[in-house]
Amino acid sequence: MEASNSLISVFITIILSLLVVAKSDNTVFNVLDYGAVGDGRTDDTNAFSKAWQATCSSSSSSAIMQVPSDKTFLIQAIRFDGPCNSKSVTMEINGNLVAPNDPSDWECEKSSCEQWIYFHRVDGLTVHGHGVIDARGKKWWNIEAFEISNSDNVNLRGGLKFKDSPRMHVVLNGLNSIFVSNISIEAPEKSPNTDGIHVSGCINAFIDHARIGTGDDCISIVDGSSYVTVSNVICGPGHGISIGSLGKNGANDKVEYVSVSDVVFIGATNGARIKTWQGGRGYARHIVFERILLHATINPIIIDQFYCDHQHCVNSNSAVQITNVTYRQILGTSKKKKPAVKFLCSESFPCRDIVVEDIHIAGKDEKDAKYECSNVYGRARGEKVPQISCLN
Ligand SMILES: *[C@@H]1O[C@H](CO)[C@@H](O)[C@H](O)[C@H]1NC(C)=O
Ligand SMILES: *[C@@H]1O[C@H](CO)[C@@H](O)[C@H](O)[C@H]1NC(C)=O
């Protein structure tokens, strides 16, 4: 009796899985079938829009828009809007995407000129492939290249390479569950505001295996972000991995539960950085930076509650509260005789529970290892180069 029962349940399992297989049809929409040329000169924007409409309105369980390899597609500013019918929408980018080379060839209405490639409200989106996404931003440097916003369960992965954004490269905005892995981002060291990955208002964000070298922050994590995990990143050139800036123009900004681990900074100006403006409110808390290697970094570890982007910053008696930040196993070299560790916190909102554990960051001469502290409370333990005696 028992044997036949279990036999029946095996049959039921097999039949159910067959049904699942039968139901999960992949429907593929190739941009070439919608008139894309891919010679790098013809404007393929319309073809991409049509292919997207077909993909997004497809009722198959998995809809795939394909950008084939060995071709270069010239596209203008474009929006990929959801919601889509399918629970799983994939854009497979194996060919290269380029923006117009000259700003005067840029066709977009003012309102859609904020981003070059923009995904909005596409739950279950995956973008992957080995294509190069080249925004050719050298001539303007004032719009974001690639943004995904207001979506749940998003994947960005598989060897995509982002290049020369006019402003930030990859903007993740208002996403719930986002996985980024195995991507590279590259722009000149002198390009302005070209953050690699900008995480804003995201909950449960995982960024793993990325090679990022730009003219601004490799990764910046700002207001409304929590449970953000960054691991296995090589950063440089660039301004480091930053939490902030927060609290600009009195904003009430909140960032918490951020983990940054296994990062190599090479040729970056900053390493682990938290920056907040005077006069802001909110908090940055429950943050860990660990297993980090630095090479010739100007500010390897820095908390700056006096951040501002111009000469005369006004002091204020409100600030974004910084608490519970741990720096563990951080090794490397700083630049010249600059302080390797800087905790510059405000008098009215001191930094609390700042923990430093096993750090060794020095210039040529270990005895020269310096630190700078103001209004910071916490503990230092294990190896301490520099000494950071303000934390004892
Ligand atoms: C990462 O991307 C590279 C380059 O496209 C590819 O060769 C490699 O297989 C990818 N690795 C993983 C783990 O996806
Ligand atoms: C401090 O932050 C860590 C890491 O996010 C967290 O696990 C821990 O619970 C926090 N401690 C307190 C007292 O909130």
XYZ file of C-alpha atoms and ligand atoms in Angstrom:
420
model
C 0.000 0.000 0.000
C 2.764 2.403 1.000
C 4.824 1.453 -2.039
C 2.013 2.180 -4.469
C 1.301 5.480 -2.701
C 4.861 6.627 -3.199
C 4.727 5.410 -6.817
C 1.645 7.539 -7.370
C 3.328 10.577 -5.886
C 6.343 10.053 -8.176
C 4.011 9.992 -11.170
C 2.261 13.114 -9.998
C 5.604 14.882 -9.604
C 6.651 13.880 -13.131
C 3.373 15.013 -14.644
C 3.544 18.335 -12.792
C 7.103 19.006 -13.939
C 6.139 18.164 -17.543
C 3.359 20.703 -17.290
C 5.824 23.302 -15.989
C 8.248 22.568 -18.850
C 5.443 22.804 -21.372
C 4.342 26.140 -19.940
C 7.736 27.875 -19.787
C 7.988 28.919 -23.418
C 10.736 31.345 -24.301
C 9.653 33.753 -26.962
C 12.478 35.541 -28.696
C 12.294 38.936 -30.389
C 15.364 39.770 -32.422
C 15.902 43.479 -33.184
C 16.960 42.549 -36.746
C 13.424 41.290 -37.373
C 12.146 44.757 -36.492
C 14.341 46.535 -38.992
C 17.544 47.174 -37.036
C 20.613 47.405 -39.279
C 23.509 47.373 -36.857
C 26.097 49.079 -39.044
C 26.925 51.680 -36.392
C 25.615 54.524 -38.575
C 21.932 53.838 -39.249
C 19.626 55.019 -36.471
C 18.167 51.830 -34.982
C 16.128 53.493 -32.247
C 12.769 52.736 -33.875
C 13.593 49.097 -34.415
C 14.590 48.758 -30.757
C 11.331 50.408 -29.656
C 9.269 48.061 -31.795
C 11.161 44.994 -30.622
C 10.626 46.123 -27.031
C 6.884 46.636 -27.557
C 6.644 43.092 -28.891
C 8.737 41.707 -26.044
C 6.945 43.581 -23.321
C 3.466 42.765 -24.574
C 4.284 39.088 -25.123
C 2.247 36.812 -22.917
C 4.787 33.981 -22.931
C 6.214 33.110 -19.540
C 9.644 34.286 -20.644
C 10.109 37.021 -23.244
C 13.559 37.689 -24.640
C 14.643 40.683 -26.707
C 17.813 39.826 -28.575
C 20.508 42.214 -29.728
C 22.756 39.959 -31.831
C 26.537 39.962 -31.674
C 29.049 41.185 -34.259
C 27.034 44.310 -34.944
C 26.973 47.858 -33.622
C 23.628 49.537 -33.132
C 23.345 53.314 -33.057
C 20.541 54.337 -30.758
C 19.197 57.643 -29.508
C 17.821 58.191 -26.011
C 15.323 55.378 -25.541
C 12.842 54.228 -22.906
C 11.942 50.633 -22.197
C 8.742 50.993 -20.232
C 6.794 48.368 -18.341
C 4.848 46.906 -16.838
C 5.215 43.954 -19.174
C 2.918 40.972 -19.529
C 5.589 38.366 -18.947
C 6.913 37.640 -15.468
C 10.410 37.294 -16.898
C 11.692 39.800 -19.428
C 15.237 39.466 -20.694
C 17.287 41.780 -22.838
C 20.212 39.888 -24.249
C 22.773 42.397 -25.462
C 25.533 40.619 -27.363
C 26.041 43.294 -29.987
C 27.392 46.740 -29.148
C 25.227 49.776 -28.489
C 26.505 53.265 -29.259
C 25.055 56.725 -28.743
C 25.315 59.387 -31.462
C 28.846 60.657 -31.567
C 27.916 64.293 -31.703
C 25.581 66.141 -29.314
C 23.990 67.949 -32.250
C 22.820 64.566 -33.581
C 21.063 63.852 -30.328
C 17.321 63.642 -30.937
C 15.300 63.748 -27.796
C 12.720 65.888 -26.190
C 13.883 67.723 -23.115
C 11.952 65.415 -20.804
C 13.546 62.217 -22.023
C 17.055 63.590 -22.191
C 17.904 62.681 -18.614
C 18.993 59.177 -19.560
C 20.247 57.458 -22.664
C 18.915 53.938 -22.002
C 16.109 53.881 -19.480
C 14.134 50.941 -18.079
C 11.102 51.841 -16.005
C 8.736 49.551 -14.092
C 9.923 46.246 -15.552
C 9.606 43.611 -12.833
C 11.574 40.423 -13.440
C 13.980 42.168 -15.808
C 17.310 40.594 -16.733
C 19.840 42.448 -18.841
C 22.841 40.392 -19.868
C 25.201 39.550 -22.685
C 28.710 40.418 -23.733
C 27.996 43.622 -25.633
C 29.662 46.965 -25.042
C 27.337 49.805 -24.088
C 29.260 52.832 -25.260
C 27.628 56.181 -24.543
C 30.474 58.086 -26.226
C 29.951 60.747 -23.606
C 33.151 62.722 -24.015
C 31.457 65.646 -25.708
C 28.700 66.378 -23.237
C 29.062 64.632 -19.864
C 25.620 65.612 -18.613
C 23.098 62.762 -18.850
C 22.990 59.284 -17.329
C 23.821 56.431 -19.692
C 21.814 53.546 -18.347
C 19.105 53.584 -15.724
C 16.723 50.977 -14.345
C 14.010 52.357 -12.109
C 10.976 51.327 -10.059
C 11.194 47.587 -10.674
C 11.381 44.406 -8.620
C 13.647 41.388 -9.176
C 16.182 42.775 -11.588
C 19.356 41.111 -12.890
C 22.228 42.811 -14.656
C 25.034 40.442 -15.482
C 27.096 38.297 -17.738
C 30.027 40.297 -18.992
C 28.281 43.508 -20.080
C 30.701 46.380 -20.488
C 29.642 49.990 -19.979
C 31.838 52.700 -21.386
C 32.175 56.492 -21.414
C 28.879 57.554 -19.970
C 28.050 61.245 -20.280
C 27.330 61.197 -16.526
C 26.648 58.250 -14.198
C 27.051 54.889 -15.918
C 24.545 52.577 -14.298
C 21.788 54.072 -12.166
C 19.723 51.713 -10.038
C 16.786 53.667 -8.764
C 13.948 52.487 -6.551
C 14.544 48.778 -7.087
C 13.600 45.924 -4.837
C 15.933 42.909 -5.185
C 18.588 43.731 -7.706
C 21.513 41.472 -8.590
C 24.436 42.903 -10.505
C 27.339 40.641 -11.345
C 30.236 40.291 -13.704
C 30.044 43.685 -15.377
C 32.754 46.194 -16.190
C 32.591 49.951 -16.381
C 35.221 52.164 -17.875
C 35.619 55.917 -18.396
C 38.571 58.320 -18.311
C 39.943 59.360 -14.945
C 39.206 63.004 -15.719
C 35.567 62.584 -16.803
C 33.219 64.514 -14.475
C 30.435 62.861 -12.391
C 30.759 59.519 -14.131
C 29.932 57.318 -11.125
C 30.139 53.638 -12.009
C 27.077 52.248 -10.230
C 24.728 54.599 -8.401
C 22.405 52.889 -5.939
C 19.473 55.047 -4.913
C 16.400 53.937 -2.981
C 17.164 50.239 -3.463
C 16.330 47.485 -0.997
C 18.248 44.208 -1.242
C 20.912 45.127 -3.751
C 23.784 42.738 -4.500
C 26.742 43.863 -6.532
C 29.318 41.153 -7.076
C 32.326 40.823 -9.373
C 32.649 44.196 -11.020
C 35.631 45.980 -12.514
C 35.053 49.722 -12.336
C 37.312 52.590 -13.360
C 35.792 56.047 -13.872
C 36.224 59.741 -13.092
C 33.975 59.694 -10.004
C 32.779 57.191 -7.394
C 33.135 53.562 -8.499
C 29.979 52.875 -6.512
C 27.817 55.414 -4.712
C 25.042 54.436 -2.336
C 22.533 57.112 -1.462
C 19.207 57.868 0.195
C 16.655 55.151 0.784
C 19.060 52.265 0.272
C 19.217 49.384 2.705
C 20.605 45.858 2.694
C 23.190 46.611 0.056
C 25.988 44.059 -0.384
C 29.024 44.875 -2.486
C 31.714 42.230 -2.979
C 34.615 41.360 -5.247
C 35.083 44.733 -6.848
C 38.205 46.242 -8.350
C 37.933 50.033 -8.211
C 40.221 52.523 -9.900
C 40.730 55.049 -11.212
C 37.857 56.693 -9.367
C 36.756 58.273 -6.129
C 36.239 55.050 -4.206
C 33.154 53.352 -2.843
C 31.023 56.015 -1.245
C 28.035 56.107 0.981
C 26.626 59.493 0.113
C 26.695 62.189 -0.377
C 23.801 62.438 2.054
C 21.926 65.392 3.486
C 22.400 67.894 0.712
C 20.228 71.021 1.051
C 18.891 69.836 4.392
C 17.650 66.495 3.007
C 16.571 63.762 5.401
C 18.559 60.847 3.966
C 18.726 57.297 5.272
C 21.113 54.489 4.422
C 21.554 51.348 6.492
C 22.835 47.773 6.420
C 25.563 48.133 3.861
C 28.347 45.588 3.518
C 31.373 46.226 1.325
C 33.893 43.388 1.211
C 36.746 41.966 -0.834
C 37.531 45.120 -2.720
C 40.806 46.209 -4.298
C 41.339 49.928 -4.785
C 44.045 50.686 -7.300
C 44.709 54.198 -8.534
C 41.611 55.459 -6.701
C 41.625 58.729 -4.781
C 39.426 57.400 -1.943
C 38.761 53.939 -0.578
C 35.962 53.472 1.938
C 34.178 56.800 2.111
C 31.106 58.182 3.877
C 30.267 61.763 2.969
C 27.481 63.947 4.323
C 26.608 67.613 4.001
C 26.226 70.022 6.851
C 22.599 70.846 7.610
C 21.215 67.454 6.557
C 19.213 64.975 8.631
C 18.709 61.217 8.752
C 21.373 58.575 9.196
C 24.034 56.277 7.781
C 24.337 53.251 10.035
C 25.037 49.510 10.354
C 27.805 49.575 7.774
C 30.759 47.212 7.360
C 33.838 47.607 5.173
C 36.031 44.517 5.283
C 38.860 42.672 3.536
C 40.004 45.626 1.536
C 43.318 46.165 -0.256
C 44.445 49.647 -1.214
C 47.249 50.876 -3.373
C 48.520 54.477 -3.088
C 45.131 55.846 -2.085
C 44.876 59.495 -0.963
C 42.031 58.845 1.519
C 41.906 55.109 2.226
C 39.347 55.454 5.033
C 37.350 58.639 5.347
C 34.203 59.871 7.037
C 33.547 63.450 6.042
C 30.590 65.186 7.626
C 31.663 68.465 6.111
C 31.334 67.447 2.493
C 30.486 70.063 -0.099
C 31.406 70.551 -3.703
C 32.453 74.188 -3.571
C 34.880 76.343 -1.621
C 32.770 77.875 1.135
C 30.669 75.339 2.983
C 28.398 76.683 5.669
C 28.553 75.045 9.048
C 25.291 73.974 10.625
C 24.078 72.431 13.834
C 22.232 69.592 12.121
C 23.833 66.645 10.344
C 23.247 63.124 9.087
C 23.947 60.852 12.069
C 26.663 58.268 11.449
C 26.690 55.254 13.768
C 27.811 51.616 13.846
C 30.431 51.541 11.108
C 33.063 48.783 11.166
C 36.338 48.720 9.237
C 37.906 45.263 9.395
C 41.061 43.882 7.770
C 42.032 46.819 5.667
C 45.533 46.712 4.255
C 47.547 48.815 1.890
C 49.351 52.005 1.158
C 48.328 55.621 1.389
C 49.742 58.423 -0.665
C 52.750 60.440 0.493
C 52.365 61.716 4.024
C 48.596 62.153 4.016
C 46.518 60.748 6.892
C 45.513 57.179 6.103
C 42.418 57.426 8.273
C 40.208 60.500 8.595
C 37.148 60.653 10.798
C 35.861 64.213 10.479
C 32.552 64.303 12.318
C 30.354 67.164 13.375
C 30.264 68.544 16.883
C 26.485 68.460 17.187
C 26.169 64.914 15.731
C 29.371 63.029 16.572
C 30.054 59.672 14.898
C 29.370 56.814 17.312
C 30.221 53.103 17.434
C 32.968 53.421 14.878
C 34.990 50.200 15.089
C 38.385 49.648 13.522
C 39.807 46.138 13.588
C 43.115 45.043 12.057
C 44.152 47.774 9.757
C 47.541 48.406 8.285
C 47.713 51.389 5.976
C 50.961 53.263 5.694
C 53.060 55.248 3.274
C 56.689 54.378 2.619
C 57.560 54.700 6.261
C 55.248 53.074 8.777
C 56.214 55.619 11.413
C 54.698 58.286 9.190
C 51.280 56.645 9.230
C 48.878 59.360 10.263
C 45.249 59.720 11.214
C 42.915 62.630 11.841
C 39.917 62.548 14.180
C 37.247 64.923 15.321
C 34.104 64.105 17.298
C 34.343 60.356 16.814
C 33.646 57.626 19.377
C 34.249 53.914 19.124
C 36.919 51.240 19.474
C 40.067 50.143 17.718
C 41.462 46.652 18.180
C 43.952 44.225 16.688
C 46.640 45.642 14.472
C 46.526 49.427 14.269
C 48.656 51.212 11.713
C 48.070 54.139 12.039
C 47.442 54.117 15.757
C 44.039 55.894 15.768
C 44.304 56.532 19.477
C 41.144 58.666 19.334
C 39.199 55.385 19.342
C 40.408 54.016 22.653
C 31.889 37.111 -17.001
O 32.001 37.796 -18.246
C 33.024 37.309 -19.082
C 33.156 38.241 -20.262
O 32.028 38.244 -21.075
C 32.706 35.878 -19.466
O 33.734 35.365 -20.293
C 32.586 35.034 -18.208
O 32.181 33.740 -18.535
C 31.573 35.644 -17.240
N 31.620 34.930 -15.978
C 30.521 34.620 -15.297
C 30.736 33.930 -13.991
O 29.406 34.881 -15.676
C 25.789 47.112 13.557
O 25.820 46.798 12.172
C 25.947 45.414 11.918
C 26.198 45.218 10.425
O 25.152 45.699 9.661
C 24.727 44.693 12.437
O 24.854 43.311 12.192
C 24.595 44.949 13.936
O 23.423 44.377 14.419
C 24.582 46.454 14.206
N 24.650 46.687 15.639
C 23.696 47.330 16.299
C 23.929 47.512 17.749
O 22.685 47.751 15.766
